[in-house]
Each structure stands twice: as structure tokens, then as C-alpha cells.
Short mmCIF file of C-alpha atoms and ligand atoms in Angstrom, two decimals:
data_model
loop_
_atom_site.label_atom_id
_atom_site.label_comp_id
_atom_site.label_asym_id
_atom_site.label_seq_id
_atom_site.Cartn_x
_atom_site.Cartn_y
_atom_site.Cartn_z
CA UNK B 1 -13.43 12.43 -18.42
CA UNK B 2 -14.06 14.61 -15.37
CA UNK B 3 -10.86 14.44 -12.77
CA UNK B 4 -11.83 12.38 -9.67
CA UNK B 5 -10.16 14.01 -6.73
CA UNK B 6 -10.08 10.43 -4.52
CA UNK B 7 -6.17 9.59 -3.70
CA UNK B 8 -5.58 6.07 -1.95
CA UNK B 9 -2.53 6.26 0.22
CA UNK B 10 -0.31 3.01 1.00
CA UNK B 11 2.45 1.65 2.72
CA UNK B 12 5.33 0.25 0.09
CA UNK B 13 7.22 -2.05 2.41
CA UNK B 14 6.25 -3.46 6.18
CA UNK B 15 4.78 -0.65 7.29
CA UNK B 16 5.19 2.06 9.40
CA UNK B 17 6.88 3.89 6.38
CA UNK B 18 5.10 7.35 7.99
CA UNK B 19 1.50 6.78 5.78
CA UNK B 20 -0.11 9.13 9.23
CA UNK B 21 2.07 11.77 8.68
CA UNK B 22 1.58 11.72 5.48
CA UNK B 23 -2.05 11.56 5.76
CA UNK B 24 -2.18 14.31 8.52
CA UNK B 25 -0.19 16.60 6.12
CA UNK B 26 -2.81 15.77 3.34
CA UNK B 27 -5.67 16.36 5.39
CA UNK B 28 -4.60 19.88 6.41
CA UNK B 29 -2.79 20.79 3.24
CA UNK B 30 -5.00 19.77 0.67
CA UNK B 31 -8.12 20.62 2.84
CA UNK B 32 -9.88 16.60 2.73
CA UNK B 33 -13.24 16.77 3.09
CA UNK B 34 -13.21 12.96 3.75
CA UNK B 35 -10.66 10.13 5.06
CA UNK B 36 -11.41 6.59 5.13
CA UNK B 37 -9.60 4.07 7.38
CA UNK B 38 -9.14 0.61 6.16
CA UNK B 39 -7.64 -2.52 8.21
CA UNK B 40 -7.39 -2.52 11.98
CA UNK B 41 -5.97 -1.72 15.43
CA UNK B 42 -2.71 -3.53 14.30
CA UNK B 43 -1.61 -0.60 12.62
CA UNK B 44 -0.54 2.55 14.58
CA UNK B 45 -0.54 5.66 12.77
CA UNK B 46 1.33 8.45 14.19
CA UNK B 47 0.98 11.76 13.51
CA UNK B 48 2.69 14.58 15.40
CA UNK B 49 1.18 17.98 15.45
CA UNK B 50 2.69 21.20 17.73
CA UNK B 51 4.62 19.10 19.77
CA UNK B 52 1.91 16.34 20.66
CA UNK B 53 1.86 12.85 19.63
CA UNK B 54 -0.66 11.19 18.49
CA UNK B 55 -0.25 6.79 17.82
CA UNK B 56 -3.58 6.01 16.04
CA UNK B 57 -4.63 2.51 15.91
CA UNK B 58 -8.73 3.26 14.94
CA UNK B 59 -9.39 6.77 14.13
CA UNK B 60 -8.06 8.08 10.81
CA UNK B 61 -4.95 10.69 10.41
CA UNK B 62 -6.68 13.05 8.75
CA UNK B 63 -8.47 13.91 12.07
CA UNK B 64 -6.19 17.55 12.54
CA UNK B 65 -8.46 18.71 9.74
CA UNK B 66 -11.76 19.56 11.64
CA UNK B 67 -13.66 19.89 8.36
CA UNK B 68 -12.61 16.29 7.67
CA UNK B 69 -15.08 13.74 7.86
CA UNK B 70 -14.03 10.40 9.67
CA UNK B 71 -15.23 6.84 8.57
CA UNK B 72 -13.93 3.25 9.13
CA UNK B 73 -14.64 1.10 5.89
CA UNK B 74 -17.11 -2.21 5.69
CA UNK B 75 -13.95 -3.99 5.49
CA UNK B 76 -12.56 -3.03 8.58
CA UNK B 77 -11.82 -4.55 11.89
CA UNK B 78 -13.16 -2.39 15.04
CA UNK B 79 -11.66 -2.61 18.28
CA UNK B 80 -14.87 -0.97 20.40
CA UNK B 81 -12.64 -0.10 23.31
CA UNK B 82 -9.95 1.35 20.98
CA UNK B 83 -12.00 2.95 19.33
CA UNK B 84 -14.28 4.74 21.90
CA UNK B 85 -10.74 5.62 23.51
CA UNK B 86 -9.22 7.65 20.49
CA UNK B 87 -12.98 9.22 19.67
CA UNK B 88 -12.22 10.89 22.86
CA UNK B 89 -8.82 11.74 23.07
CA UNK B 90 -8.94 13.24 19.56
CA UNK B 91 -12.50 14.82 19.81
CA UNK B 92 -14.04 13.44 17.19
CA UNK B 93 -17.27 12.38 18.38
CA UNK B 94 -19.33 13.97 16.27
CA UNK B 95 -17.41 13.64 12.78
CA UNK B 96 -17.06 10.05 12.57
CA UNK B 97 -18.85 7.10 11.55
CA UNK B 98 -18.62 3.35 11.04
CA UNK B 99 -19.99 1.34 8.31
CA UNK B 100 -22.21 -1.04 9.88
CA UNK B 101 -20.92 -4.27 8.15
CA UNK B 102 -17.42 -4.05 9.46
CA UNK B 103 -16.19 -6.48 11.72
CA UNK B 104 -15.22 -6.18 15.41
CA UNK B 105 -12.82 -7.58 17.26
CA UNK B 106 -13.21 -9.55 20.21
CA UNK B 107 -11.34 -10.68 23.01
CA UNK B 108 -11.34 -14.08 22.24
CA UNK B 109 -9.71 -13.29 18.77
CA UNK B 110 -6.66 -11.66 20.48
CA UNK B 111 -6.40 -14.68 22.67
CA UNK B 112 -6.07 -16.62 20.18
CA UNK B 113 -3.95 -14.72 18.57
CA UNK B 114 -1.34 -14.67 21.60
CA UNK B 115 -1.81 -18.64 22.04
CA UNK B 116 -1.92 -20.20 18.76
CA UNK B 117 1.32 -21.56 18.18
CA UNK B 118 1.06 -20.72 14.25
CA UNK B 119 0.83 -17.51 15.19
CA UNK B 120 3.46 -17.14 17.26
CA UNK B 121 6.12 -17.84 15.13
CA UNK B 122 4.61 -15.18 12.55
CA UNK B 123 5.05 -12.53 15.64
CA UNK B 124 1.64 -10.83 15.12
CA UNK B 125 1.17 -7.78 17.17
CA UNK B 126 -1.62 -9.49 19.58
CA UNK B 127 -4.82 -7.85 18.41
CA UNK B 128 -6.68 -10.71 17.27
CA UNK B 129 -6.93 -9.16 13.99
CA UNK B 130 -6.21 -12.51 11.79
CA UNK B 131 -8.33 -14.55 14.31
CA UNK B 132 -11.05 -11.70 13.80
CA UNK B 133 -11.17 -12.36 9.53
CA UNK B 134 -10.75 -16.00 10.28
CA UNK B 135 -14.23 -15.18 12.26
CA UNK B 136 -15.61 -13.15 9.16
CA UNK B 137 -14.65 -15.78 6.61
CA UNK B 138 -16.55 -18.34 8.68
CA UNK B 139 -19.62 -15.90 8.38
CA UNK B 140 -20.43 -15.60 12.07
CA UNK B 141 -18.39 -12.40 12.70
CA UNK B 142 -20.07 -9.52 14.92
CA UNK B 143 -20.66 -6.44 13.29
CA UNK B 144 -20.67 -3.18 14.07
CA UNK B 145 -24.25 -3.33 14.21
CA UNK B 146 -24.91 -5.49 16.80
CA UNK B 147 -22.77 -3.28 19.28
CA UNK B 148 -24.86 -0.90 21.42
CA UNK B 149 -22.05 1.27 22.31
CA UNK B 150 -21.28 2.01 18.49
CA UNK B 151 -25.09 2.56 17.33
CA UNK B 152 -24.72 6.70 17.31
CA UNK B 153 -21.81 6.13 14.53
CA UNK B 154 -23.21 3.36 12.32
CA UNK B 155 -23.71 4.54 8.98
CA UNK B 156 -23.64 3.49 4.98
CA UNK B 157 -19.70 4.05 4.49
CA UNK B 158 -20.04 3.12 1.18
CA UNK B 159 -22.59 5.44 -0.18
CA UNK B 160 -21.17 7.93 1.75
CA UNK B 161 -17.76 7.84 0.02
CA UNK B 162 -19.28 6.92 -3.45
CA UNK B 163 -21.48 10.37 -3.27
CA UNK B 164 -18.61 12.72 -1.92
CA UNK B 165 -16.58 11.32 -4.86
CA UNK B 166 -19.34 12.06 -7.06
CA UNK B 167 -19.87 15.50 -5.94
CA UNK B 168 -16.25 16.17 -6.51
CA UNK B 169 -15.13 16.11 -3.20
CA UNK B 170 -11.64 15.65 -1.71
CA UNK B 171 -11.86 11.47 -0.28
CA UNK B 172 -8.32 9.90 1.28
CA UNK B 173 -8.16 6.15 1.40
CA UNK B 174 -5.94 5.38 4.14
CA UNK B 175 -3.99 2.29 4.35
CA UNK B 176 -2.53 0.26 6.71
CA UNK B 177 0.48 -1.99 6.93
CA UNK B 178 2.68 -1.94 3.79
CA UNK B 179 2.68 -4.06 0.17
CA UNK B 180 5.11 -6.58 2.08
CA UNK B 181 2.71 -7.73 4.49
CA UNK B 182 0.10 -8.33 2.09
CA UNK B 183 -1.80 -11.90 2.45
CA UNK B 184 -1.28 -12.49 -1.29
CA UNK B 185 1.76 -9.89 -1.86
CA UNK B 186 4.20 -10.20 0.31
CA UNK B 187 6.16 -12.32 2.37
CA UNK B 188 4.01 -15.46 2.91
CA UNK B 189 3.40 -16.72 5.42
CA UNK B 190 5.06 -13.90 7.20
CA UNK B 191 2.41 -11.17 6.66
CA UNK B 192 -1.19 -9.95 8.29
CA UNK B 193 -4.12 -11.44 7.64
CA UNK B 194 -5.16 -9.73 4.23
CA UNK B 195 -4.74 -7.62 1.20
CA UNK B 196 -2.95 -4.62 1.92
CA UNK B 197 -2.53 -3.32 -1.84
CA UNK B 198 -4.22 0.05 -3.25
CA UNK B 199 -6.98 -2.69 -4.73
CA UNK B 200 -7.56 -4.24 -1.51
CA UNK B 201 -8.06 -0.61 -0.01
CA UNK B 202 -10.43 0.38 -2.24
CA UNK B 203 -12.50 -2.91 -1.77
CA UNK B 204 -12.65 -2.40 2.08
CA UNK B 205 -13.69 1.19 1.13
CA UNK B 206 -16.16 0.02 -1.06
CA UNK B 207 -15.12 1.87 -4.02
CA UNK B 208 -13.83 0.50 -7.57
CA UNK B 209 -10.76 0.89 -9.35
CA UNK B 210 -12.08 3.47 -12.24
CA UNK B 211 -13.02 6.29 -9.14
CA UNK B 212 -9.36 6.49 -7.96
CA UNK B 213 -7.57 8.88 -9.38
CA UNK B 214 -4.01 8.89 -7.69
CA UNK B 215 -2.53 5.98 -5.87
CA UNK B 216 0.35 7.35 -3.35
CA UNK B 217 2.57 4.91 -2.62
CA UNK B 218 4.91 5.94 0.66
CA UNK B 219 8.56 4.91 0.89
CA UNK B 220 10.51 5.34 4.53
CA UNK B 221 14.49 6.39 3.52
CA UNK B 222 15.21 2.86 5.11
CA UNK B 223 13.20 -0.13 5.68
CA UNK B 224 12.43 -1.83 9.05
CA UNK B 225 10.04 -4.79 10.07
CA UNK B 226 8.62 -5.98 13.17
CA UNK B 227 7.97 -9.63 13.81
CA UNK B 228 9.65 -12.45 11.88
CA UNK B 229 10.20 -12.86 7.85
CA UNK B 230 12.80 -11.97 5.48
CA UNK B 231 14.21 -8.34 5.33
CA UNK B 232 16.77 -8.04 2.58
CA UNK B 233 19.84 -6.67 3.41
CA UNK B 234 18.90 -6.38 7.21
CA UNK B 235 21.58 -4.66 9.64
CA UNK B 236 22.52 -5.86 13.01
CA UNK B 237 21.05 -3.89 15.81
CA UNK B 238 24.21 -2.03 16.79
CA UNK B 239 24.63 -1.35 13.09
CA UNK B 240 20.90 0.17 12.91
CA UNK B 241 21.50 2.11 16.28
CA UNK B 242 25.16 3.24 15.19
CA UNK B 243 23.17 5.14 11.62
CA UNK B 244 20.29 6.22 13.83
CA UNK B 245 17.41 4.09 11.86
CA UNK B 246 16.51 2.39 15.02
CA UNK B 247 13.36 2.29 15.97
CA UNK B 248 10.26 0.93 18.45
CA UNK B 249 7.15 -0.27 17.27
CA UNK B 250 4.05 2.51 17.63
CA UNK B 251 1.71 -0.01 18.71
CA UNK B 252 3.32 -2.70 19.76
CA UNK B 253 6.61 -1.30 21.45
CA UNK B 254 8.68 -4.20 19.62
CA UNK B 255 12.25 -3.46 18.15
CA UNK B 256 12.20 -2.98 14.76
CA UNK B 257 14.20 -4.52 12.55
CA UNK B 258 15.99 -2.35 9.87
CA UNK B 259 17.88 -2.45 6.54
CA UNK B 260 18.74 -0.21 3.61
CA UNK B 261 15.96 1.18 0.65
CA UNK B 262 15.63 -1.99 -1.92
CA UNK B 263 14.83 -0.44 -5.46
CA UNK B 264 13.86 -3.86 -6.39
CA UNK B 265 11.16 -4.13 -3.57
CA UNK B 266 10.04 -0.52 -4.44
CA UNK B 267 9.18 -1.20 -7.92
CA UNK B 268 7.52 -4.29 -7.40
CA UNK B 269 5.53 -1.94 -4.76
CA UNK B 270 4.71 0.56 -7.43
CA UNK B 271 3.90 -2.49 -9.94
CA UNK B 272 1.17 -4.08 -7.94
CA UNK B 273 -0.15 -0.54 -6.16
CA UNK B 274 -0.49 0.80 -9.92
CA UNK B 275 1.38 3.90 -7.97
CA UNK B 276 1.21 7.45 -9.79
CA UNK B 277 3.33 9.07 -7.23
CA UNK B 278 5.66 8.45 -4.16
CA UNK B 279 6.29 10.32 -1.09
CA UNK B 280 9.57 9.64 0.57
CA UNK B 281 9.95 10.16 4.79
CA UNK B 282 12.45 10.30 7.09
CA UNK B 283 14.98 11.72 4.55
CA UNK B 284 16.34 13.80 7.62
CA UNK B 285 17.37 10.36 9.27
CA UNK B 286 19.59 9.36 6.26
CA UNK B 287 20.83 13.18 5.69
CA UNK B 288 20.31 15.47 9.09
CA UNK B 289 20.73 18.65 7.19
CA UNK B 290 17.50 17.91 5.59
CA UNK B 291 15.74 18.58 9.18
CA UNK B 292 12.33 20.72 8.84
CA UNK B 293 13.13 21.67 5.20
CA UNK B 294 10.41 22.36 3.37
CA UNK B 295 12.16 23.22 -0.18
CA UNK B 296 13.80 21.02 -1.96
CA UNK B 297 16.52 23.33 -2.67
CA UNK B 298 17.54 23.40 0.78
CA UNK B 299 18.25 19.62 0.62
CA UNK B 300 21.60 18.87 0.46
CA UNK B 301 23.23 17.55 -2.81
CA UNK B 302 23.50 13.79 -1.64
CA UNK B 303 19.41 13.88 -0.67
CA UNK B 304 18.77 15.00 -4.11
CA UNK B 305 20.64 12.49 -5.54
CA UNK B 306 19.12 9.59 -3.56
CA UNK B 307 15.36 11.20 -4.18
CA UNK B 308 16.48 11.20 -7.80
CA UNK B 309 17.91 8.03 -7.70
CA UNK B 310 14.83 6.46 -6.76
CA UNK B 311 12.76 8.35 -9.06
CA UNK B 312 14.64 6.89 -11.99
CA UNK B 313 14.43 3.62 -10.54
CA UNK B 314 10.53 3.59 -10.03
CA UNK B 315 9.16 5.48 -12.70
CA UNK B 316 7.08 7.60 -10.52
CA UNK B 317 7.81 11.36 -9.18
CA UNK B 318 8.77 11.33 -5.35
CA UNK B 319 6.10 14.44 -4.57
CA UNK B 320 6.27 14.56 -0.86
CA UNK B 321 9.82 14.44 1.62
CA UNK B 322 9.45 14.22 4.80
CA UNK B 323 11.76 16.27 6.94
CA UNK B 324 10.81 15.45 10.21
CA UNK B 325 8.12 14.23 12.52
CA UNK B 326 5.62 17.55 12.72
CA UNK B 327 2.96 16.88 9.94
CA UNK B 328 4.49 20.38 8.13
CA UNK B 329 7.58 18.80 8.16
CA UNK B 330 7.50 18.21 4.51
CA UNK B 331 8.91 19.24 1.07
CA UNK B 332 5.77 19.41 -1.37
CA UNK B 333 6.93 19.12 -4.63
CA UNK B 334 3.27 19.45 -6.37
CA UNK B 335 3.34 23.50 -5.77
P1 IMP R 401 -0.75 -9.13 12.96
O1 IMP R 401 -1.13 -8.43 11.37
O2 IMP R 401 -1.37 -8.97 14.21
O3 IMP R 401 -2.03 -10.74 12.20
O4 IMP R 401 0.53 -9.54 12.54
C1 IMP R 401 1.18 -10.01 11.33
C2 IMP R 401 2.64 -9.61 11.41
O5 IMP R 401 2.55 -8.05 10.31
C3 IMP R 401 3.76 -9.31 12.05
O6 IMP R 401 4.73 -9.38 11.71
C4 IMP R 401 3.28 -8.09 12.62
O7 IMP R 401 4.23 -7.72 13.23
C5 IMP R 401 3.01 -7.12 11.47
N1 IMP R 401 2.62 -5.59 11.28
C6 IMP R 401 0.82 -5.90 11.63
N2 IMP R 401 0.54 -4.67 11.44
C7 IMP R 401 2.15 -3.73 11.57
C8 IMP R 401 1.99 -2.50 11.47
O8 IMP R 401 1.27 -1.78 11.03
N3 IMP R 401 3.09 -2.03 11.02
C9 IMP R 401 4.40 -3.49 11.07
N4 IMP R 401 3.97 -4.46 11.21
C10 IMP R 401 2.80 -4.81 11.86
MG1 MG R 402 2.93 2.37 12.00
#
């Protein structure tokens, strides 16, 4: 069978695993031809490049590669102002496209998100993504094709991706959030408004399962969560600060709760995503001697043991290891 060069990148836990960093590295290193972002503005994907930080909520994290075509899939929920702002900041006007039938996030959705009592209890990001999805389900959603400012960007993303894959181009589907925030597979009702698994990412992009040859699931070396809902092994804020695990959310500036890596959840993430490869980010936060390492041999013994234990427990190889915030701070074991 023909080897299909299409990869899905998906988060294992509650988002913020470092998908932005992994996608930006792959964009440059693997010379991606096409990157499709799914989901919406509730997710911020952080990319660091040459000392500059981008917290992307609309533009695909592969934008660093100037030859890469950037797309928002048919299942995406587009925030028009945020999209236009990020297109300017990243200077991608000539190479970004939105599917005509993607839904639009409206001001009223954000208001509903912030004022509905039941959503307040979930601790949503307040961008209105859940209410916009409800609108889509009611069959009354505004679509990208209805928005005058988006006309220059409209395209048939589904066709573009499928043709690119058929031509053997390197395509990456960029998932948002993580499996534990999935509407189906996550910690319901403390979840986001859509399925975040690899299959759902394919569906949102318009690609069938037989066209995927690689599912890369991204783990952070410890777990974090923003908003309400269970977090097994949760540390106190004080303990998180002591360990250097304390983080603020890139999108909302809220505090992230944290906990040690959980093998049982990790195995579940591999199973449900039918993952073939894993990435492990922020290993330098657990083991500071890893900082900036580019070769596996440079890692301290403890860090290697931790990586080996993860591989043993999840049954797939850890091929990429994040050792710092820059796109290039990575140990690439595929080489
Ligand atoms: P919503 O996606 O804004 O509806 O929020 C639902 C839940 O998902 C809340 O707990 C949010 O904090 C969480 N959430 C949504 N997007 C992200 C993300 O990108 N990273 C981390 N948490 C997220
Ligand atoms: Mg994030």
C-alpha cells in the first residue's frame, strides 16, 4: 500500500501539552506542505521562534514555514476579528484559506458563554465556542461564506487537503485541546463543546481514516488543567510553584492547575486516538539539565528513565522530546 504522508497531531490530556511547539518544529524540519487547524479560538497554540512568542488562536502553528499552505477546516469555528488580526501579525495573507462552510463565532455566543450559569460552572474560556456549536446543531449558524471580510480567504478546504494527500504532499492536521476535554471521551460535563480525538480532527478537516498514516499524540511531562473538573493527583498551587510546574493559560491568562504525569490516562489517550507515535514536551521542566538538548545522549539518566517508562507503559515510541520553548529545542529520535 502507498505510504500516505498525512499526520494528525492531537493532545493527550487537557490541552496545553505543547502542540504549537511540536507543529512549528515539524513545519520547519519536515517541510510540511499543508497544515489544517481544527477547533477554534478557545485554544491558544504557543510558538516561540528566534525569541519571539506567538499565542495563536486561529492561524495554524505551521506558519513559520513560508512555503506551507495554511487552512481552517470545515468543522472549525472562526472568530473573524481574531483571524484577521493574526493573519496580519503572522503575515500569511497570501497562503491561508478557510472552508466556505466553517461556522462563525458571533458576539452573542461569547455573551451566552459568559452569562449562562451552567457554563460558568464548567469554567469555559468565554469565547462562545460551545454556544456557536449549539447554533450549528440548530442549523442556523452563520458560515464563513456569509462574511464579506472573509471572501478573499474562502476555499474548499476538504478538496484541497484530499488532493494534497493524493499527490503525496506532506499534510498535517493540527488538533486543539486534548482528549480529556473531548465532549465524548473526556471528563464530561467538564469538557469542551466538541470531540477532540484524532478521528474527530479528521472529520473536521474532511479526511477519512484510511488517508492517515500517523497519529502523533502530544504529552507534557506533567499534566495541567484550566477550568473545573477532576485532575487526578492534583498538587496545591504552592507545591506546583515549588516544582516549577505552575503555568498561566496562554489564551485566557488563568492559572493552570497541575498534577504528575498519569500513565493510565496516557494509555487511554493512545488507545482512543489509535496513536502511532508520541511527543513528550517540557522534559526540561522536570529535569533542568535537559534544557536546550538536541540529542538523546545529552539527556540526564533520570530523564531517559522517565522517557523509557512512558514508552513501556503506553506501548508506542516517544519520537520527539521538548527541551525548551523554541521550535528548535527538540530531541528528534526519528533521525
Ligand atoms: P470551552 O472550550 O471554552 O467551552 O471551555 C470548556 C472547558 O475546556 C474549560 O474547562 C476550558 O478551560 C477548557 N479549554 C478549552 N480550550 C482549552 C485549551 O485550549 N486549553 C486548555 N483548556 C481548554
Ligand atoms: Mg493552549
